[in-house]
């Protein structure tokens, strides 16, 4: 299971992607346009990325964890589960995919108390990335 907070990890990934685009859009844009003449699906790729980012943004905007009583305690509870899951994997190797699926849910729930602290940053990063991606096609 991940030791890092899911939303902080997402923020780091988005920040890295945005930084790359900040530094390289001017170089990438002519290349993307040249590739589009040969492989028009590159524009579909960009559209799919933009669509995925829009869905992620919507999910983030819909997260309102401030009104959930006992959320801190639930996060503490789920924070204790990863060690159990790791032990279970060793005893039940045929159940690894089920255990990993449980772990994915645990990661999300454990990270929920921090989402309000980074939500605005995440949405801002997504908006900046989408603007860069859309500019590649223009």
PDB file of C-alpha atoms in Angstrom:
ATOM      1  CA  UNK A   1       0.000   0.000   0.000  1.00  0.00           C
ATOM      2  CA  UNK A   2       1.101   3.532  -0.593  1.00  0.00           C
ATOM      3  CA  UNK A   3       2.716   5.371   2.266  1.00  0.00           C
ATOM      4  CA  UNK A   4       2.013   8.718   0.622  1.00  0.00           C
ATOM      5  CA  UNK A   5      -1.295  10.505   0.647  1.00  0.00           C
ATOM      6  CA  UNK A   6      -3.236   9.794  -2.551  1.00  0.00           C
ATOM      7  CA  UNK A   7      -4.180  13.427  -3.138  1.00  0.00           C
ATOM      8  CA  UNK A   8      -0.660  14.695  -2.448  1.00  0.00           C
ATOM      9  CA  UNK A   9       0.639  12.072  -4.884  1.00  0.00           C
ATOM     10  CA  UNK A  10      -1.891  13.230  -7.485  1.00  0.00           C
ATOM     11  CA  UNK A  11      -0.827  16.829  -6.882  1.00  0.00           C
ATOM     12  CA  UNK A  12       2.826  15.910  -7.439  1.00  0.00           C
ATOM     13  CA  UNK A  13       2.046  14.048 -10.669  1.00  0.00           C
ATOM     14  CA  UNK A  14      -0.104  16.885 -12.005  1.00  0.00           C
ATOM     15  CA  UNK A  15       2.482  19.504 -10.999  1.00  0.00           C
ATOM     16  CA  UNK A  16       5.202  17.545 -12.795  1.00  0.00           C
ATOM     17  CA  UNK A  17       3.040  17.211 -15.921  1.00  0.00           C
ATOM     18  CA  UNK A  18       2.166  20.923 -15.849  1.00  0.00           C
ATOM     19  CA  UNK A  19       5.806  21.900 -15.348  1.00  0.00           C
ATOM     20  CA  UNK A  20       6.832  19.740 -18.299  1.00  0.00           C
ATOM     21  CA  UNK A  21       4.166  21.360 -20.465  1.00  0.00           C
ATOM     22  CA  UNK A  22       5.105  24.850 -19.215  1.00  0.00           C
ATOM     23  CA  UNK A  23       8.664  24.234 -20.371  1.00  0.00           C
ATOM     24  CA  UNK A  24       7.963  22.333 -23.576  1.00  0.00           C
ATOM     25  CA  UNK A  25       4.671  23.370 -25.214  1.00  0.00           C
ATOM     26  CA  UNK A  26       6.467  25.658 -27.659  1.00  0.00           C
ATOM     27  CA  UNK A  27       8.613  22.718 -28.791  1.00  0.00           C
ATOM     28  CA  UNK A  28       5.874  20.101 -28.706  1.00  0.00           C
ATOM     29  CA  UNK A  29       3.192  22.110 -30.524  1.00  0.00           C
ATOM     30  CA  UNK A  30       4.815  22.146 -33.994  1.00  0.00           C
ATOM     31  CA  UNK A  31       5.728  18.477 -33.622  1.00  0.00           C
ATOM     32  CA  UNK A  32       2.157  17.529 -32.633  1.00  0.00           C
ATOM     33  CA  UNK A  33       0.779  19.461 -35.584  1.00  0.00           C
ATOM     34  CA  UNK A  34       3.226  17.753 -37.966  1.00  0.00           C
ATOM     35  CA  UNK A  35       2.380  14.351 -36.502  1.00  0.00           C
ATOM     36  CA  UNK A  36      -1.350  15.138 -36.835  1.00  0.00           C
ATOM     37  CA  UNK A  37      -0.868  15.461 -40.588  1.00  0.00           C
ATOM     38  CA  UNK A  38       0.420  11.880 -40.649  1.00  0.00           C
ATOM     39  CA  UNK A  39      -1.425  10.376 -37.678  1.00  0.00           C
ATOM     40  CA  UNK A  40      -4.639  12.329 -37.034  1.00  0.00           C
ATOM     41  CA  UNK A  41      -5.312  10.158 -33.966  1.00  0.00           C
ATOM     42  CA  UNK A  42      -2.852  12.328 -32.013  1.00  0.00           C
ATOM     43  CA  UNK A  43      -5.648  14.888 -31.728  1.00  0.00           C
ATOM     44  CA  UNK A  44      -7.937  12.144 -30.428  1.00  0.00           C
ATOM     45  CA  UNK A  45      -5.270  11.303 -27.856  1.00  0.00           C
ATOM     46  CA  UNK A  46      -5.228  14.911 -26.693  1.00  0.00           C
ATOM     47  CA  UNK A  47      -9.042  14.979 -26.594  1.00  0.00           C
ATOM     48  CA  UNK A  48      -9.083  11.779 -24.509  1.00  0.00           C
ATOM     49  CA  UNK A  49      -6.576  13.266 -22.061  1.00  0.00           C
ATOM     50  CA  UNK A  50      -8.629  16.454 -21.788  1.00  0.00           C
ATOM     51  CA  UNK A  51     -11.789  14.392 -21.225  1.00  0.00           C
ATOM     52  CA  UNK A  52     -10.099  12.320 -18.525  1.00  0.00           C
ATOM     53  CA  UNK A  53      -8.851  15.455 -16.799  1.00  0.00           C
ATOM     54  CA  UNK A  54     -12.355  16.968 -16.958  1.00  0.00           C
ATOM     55  CA  UNK A  55     -13.786  13.860 -15.284  1.00  0.00           C
ATOM     56  CA  UNK A  56     -11.091  13.975 -12.610  1.00  0.00           C
ATOM     57  CA  UNK A  57     -11.813  17.662 -12.006  1.00  0.00           C
ATOM     58  CA  UNK A  58     -15.553  16.962 -11.654  1.00  0.00           C
ATOM     59  CA  UNK A  59     -14.901  14.190  -9.130  1.00  0.00           C
ATOM     60  CA  UNK A  60     -12.602  16.448  -7.124  1.00  0.00           C
ATOM     61  CA  UNK A  61     -15.108  19.297  -7.151  1.00  0.00           C
ATOM     62  CA  UNK A  62     -17.830  16.919  -5.963  1.00  0.00           C
ATOM     63  CA  UNK A  63     -15.782  15.781  -2.961  1.00  0.00           C
ATOM     64  CA  UNK A  64     -17.096  17.630   0.096  1.00  0.00           C
ATOM     65  CA  UNK A  65     -15.559  15.846   3.028  1.00  0.00           C
ATOM     66  CA  UNK A  66     -15.894  18.678   5.523  1.00  0.00           C
ATOM     67  CA  UNK A  67     -19.437  17.690   6.434  1.00  0.00           C
ATOM     68  CA  UNK A  68     -18.644  14.049   7.224  1.00  0.00           C
ATOM     69  CA  UNK A  69     -18.637  13.482  10.995  1.00  0.00           C
ATOM     70  CA  UNK A  70     -16.011  11.037  12.243  1.00  0.00           C
ATOM     71  CA  UNK A  71     -13.993  11.197   9.024  1.00  0.00           C
ATOM     72  CA  UNK A  72     -10.728  11.495  10.923  1.00  0.00           C
ATOM     73  CA  UNK A  73     -11.460   8.363  12.880  1.00  0.00           C
ATOM     74  CA  UNK A  74     -12.457   6.458   9.739  1.00  0.00           C
ATOM     75  CA  UNK A  75      -9.201   7.548   8.090  1.00  0.00           C
ATOM     76  CA  UNK A  76      -7.288   6.377  11.150  1.00  0.00           C
ATOM     77  CA  UNK A  77      -9.146   3.040  10.974  1.00  0.00           C
ATOM     78  CA  UNK A  78      -8.348   2.575   7.288  1.00  0.00           C
ATOM     79  CA  UNK A  79      -4.763   3.648   7.948  1.00  0.00           C
ATOM     80  CA  UNK A  80      -4.325   0.505  10.026  1.00  0.00           C
ATOM     81  CA  UNK A  81      -5.483  -1.812   7.238  1.00  0.00           C
ATOM     82  CA  UNK A  82      -2.441  -1.775   4.873  1.00  0.00           C
ATOM     83  CA  UNK A  83      -0.227  -3.807   7.221  1.00  0.00           C
ATOM     84  CA  UNK A  84      -2.988  -6.400   7.513  1.00  0.00           C
ATOM     85  CA  UNK A  85      -3.371  -6.542   3.731  1.00  0.00           C
ATOM     86  CA  UNK A  86       0.360  -7.079   3.216  1.00  0.00           C
ATOM     87  CA  UNK A  87       0.303  -9.966   5.670  1.00  0.00           C
ATOM     88  CA  UNK A  88      -2.790 -11.403   3.996  1.00  0.00           C
ATOM     89  CA  UNK A  89      -1.065 -11.333   0.588  1.00  0.00           C
ATOM     90  CA  UNK A  90       1.663 -13.593   1.955  1.00  0.00           C
ATOM     91  CA  UNK A  91      -0.837 -16.065   3.320  1.00  0.00           C
ATOM     92  CA  UNK A  92      -3.299 -15.823   0.424  1.00  0.00           C
ATOM     93  CA  UNK A  93      -1.217 -15.266  -2.732  1.00  0.00           C
ATOM     94  CA  UNK A  94      -4.100 -16.321  -4.967  1.00  0.00           C
ATOM     95  CA  UNK A  95      -6.140 -13.386  -3.617  1.00  0.00           C
ATOM     96  CA  UNK A  96      -3.597 -10.686  -4.498  1.00  0.00           C
ATOM     97  CA  UNK A  97      -5.868  -8.896  -6.973  1.00  0.00           C
ATOM     98  CA  UNK A  98      -8.752  -8.768  -4.457  1.00  0.00           C
ATOM     99  CA  UNK A  99      -6.407  -7.578  -1.739  1.00  0.00           C
ATOM    100  CA  UNK A 100      -5.000  -4.898  -4.052  1.00  0.00           C
ATOM    101  CA  UNK A 101      -8.540  -3.711  -4.860  1.00  0.00           C
ATOM    102  CA  UNK A 102      -9.249  -3.379  -1.136  1.00  0.00           C
ATOM    103  CA  UNK A 103      -5.992  -1.486  -0.780  1.00  0.00           C
ATOM    104  CA  UNK A 104      -7.007   0.976  -3.491  1.00  0.00           C
ATOM    105  CA  UNK A 105     -10.206   1.814  -1.590  1.00  0.00           C
ATOM    106  CA  UNK A 106      -8.249   2.085   1.661  1.00  0.00           C
ATOM    107  CA  UNK A 107      -5.845   4.567   0.026  1.00  0.00           C
ATOM    108  CA  UNK A 108      -8.701   6.799  -1.096  1.00  0.00           C
ATOM    109  CA  UNK A 109     -10.550   6.736   2.238  1.00  0.00           C
ATOM    110  CA  UNK A 110      -7.373   7.280   4.256  1.00  0.00           C
ATOM    111  CA  UNK A 111      -6.533  10.319   2.116  1.00  0.00           C
ATOM    112  CA  UNK A 112      -9.963  11.970   2.287  1.00  0.00           C
ATOM    113  CA  UNK A 113      -9.317  14.231   5.287  1.00  0.00           C
ATOM    114  CA  UNK A 114      -6.617  16.043   3.320  1.00  0.00           C
ATOM    115  CA  UNK A 115      -8.581  16.555   0.104  1.00  0.00           C
ATOM    116  CA  UNK A 116      -9.972  19.951   1.103  1.00  0.00           C
ATOM    117  CA  UNK A 117      -6.430  21.218   1.708  1.00  0.00           C
ATOM    118  CA  UNK A 118      -5.295  20.417  -1.833  1.00  0.00           C
ATOM    119  CA  UNK A 119      -8.529  20.472  -3.860  1.00  0.00           C
ATOM    120  CA  UNK A 120      -8.083  24.025  -5.172  1.00  0.00           C
ATOM    121  CA  UNK A 121      -4.487  23.295  -6.151  1.00  0.00           C
ATOM    122  CA  UNK A 122      -5.487  20.111  -7.960  1.00  0.00           C
ATOM    123  CA  UNK A 123      -8.253  21.875  -9.882  1.00  0.00           C
ATOM    124  CA  UNK A 124      -5.862  24.709 -10.800  1.00  0.00           C
ATOM    125  CA  UNK A 125      -3.259  22.247 -12.063  1.00  0.00           C
ATOM    126  CA  UNK A 126      -5.879  20.398 -14.106  1.00  0.00           C
ATOM    127  CA  UNK A 127      -7.109  23.657 -15.657  1.00  0.00           C
ATOM    128  CA  UNK A 128      -3.555  24.666 -16.607  1.00  0.00           C
ATOM    129  CA  UNK A 129      -2.798  21.259 -18.119  1.00  0.00           C
ATOM    130  CA  UNK A 130      -6.040  21.278 -20.126  1.00  0.00           C
ATOM    131  CA  UNK A 131      -5.206  24.743 -21.476  1.00  0.00           C
ATOM    132  CA  UNK A 132      -1.765  23.513 -22.561  1.00  0.00           C
ATOM    133  CA  UNK A 133      -3.180  20.355 -24.149  1.00  0.00           C
ATOM    134  CA  UNK A 134      -5.829  22.301 -26.052  1.00  0.00           C
ATOM    135  CA  UNK A 135      -3.170  24.734 -27.282  1.00  0.00           C
ATOM    136  CA  UNK A 136      -1.253  21.854 -28.880  1.00  0.00           C
ATOM    137  CA  UNK A 137      -4.062  21.341 -31.403  1.00  0.00           C
ATOM    138  CA  UNK A 138      -4.557  25.019 -32.317  1.00  0.00           C
TER     139      UNK A 138
END
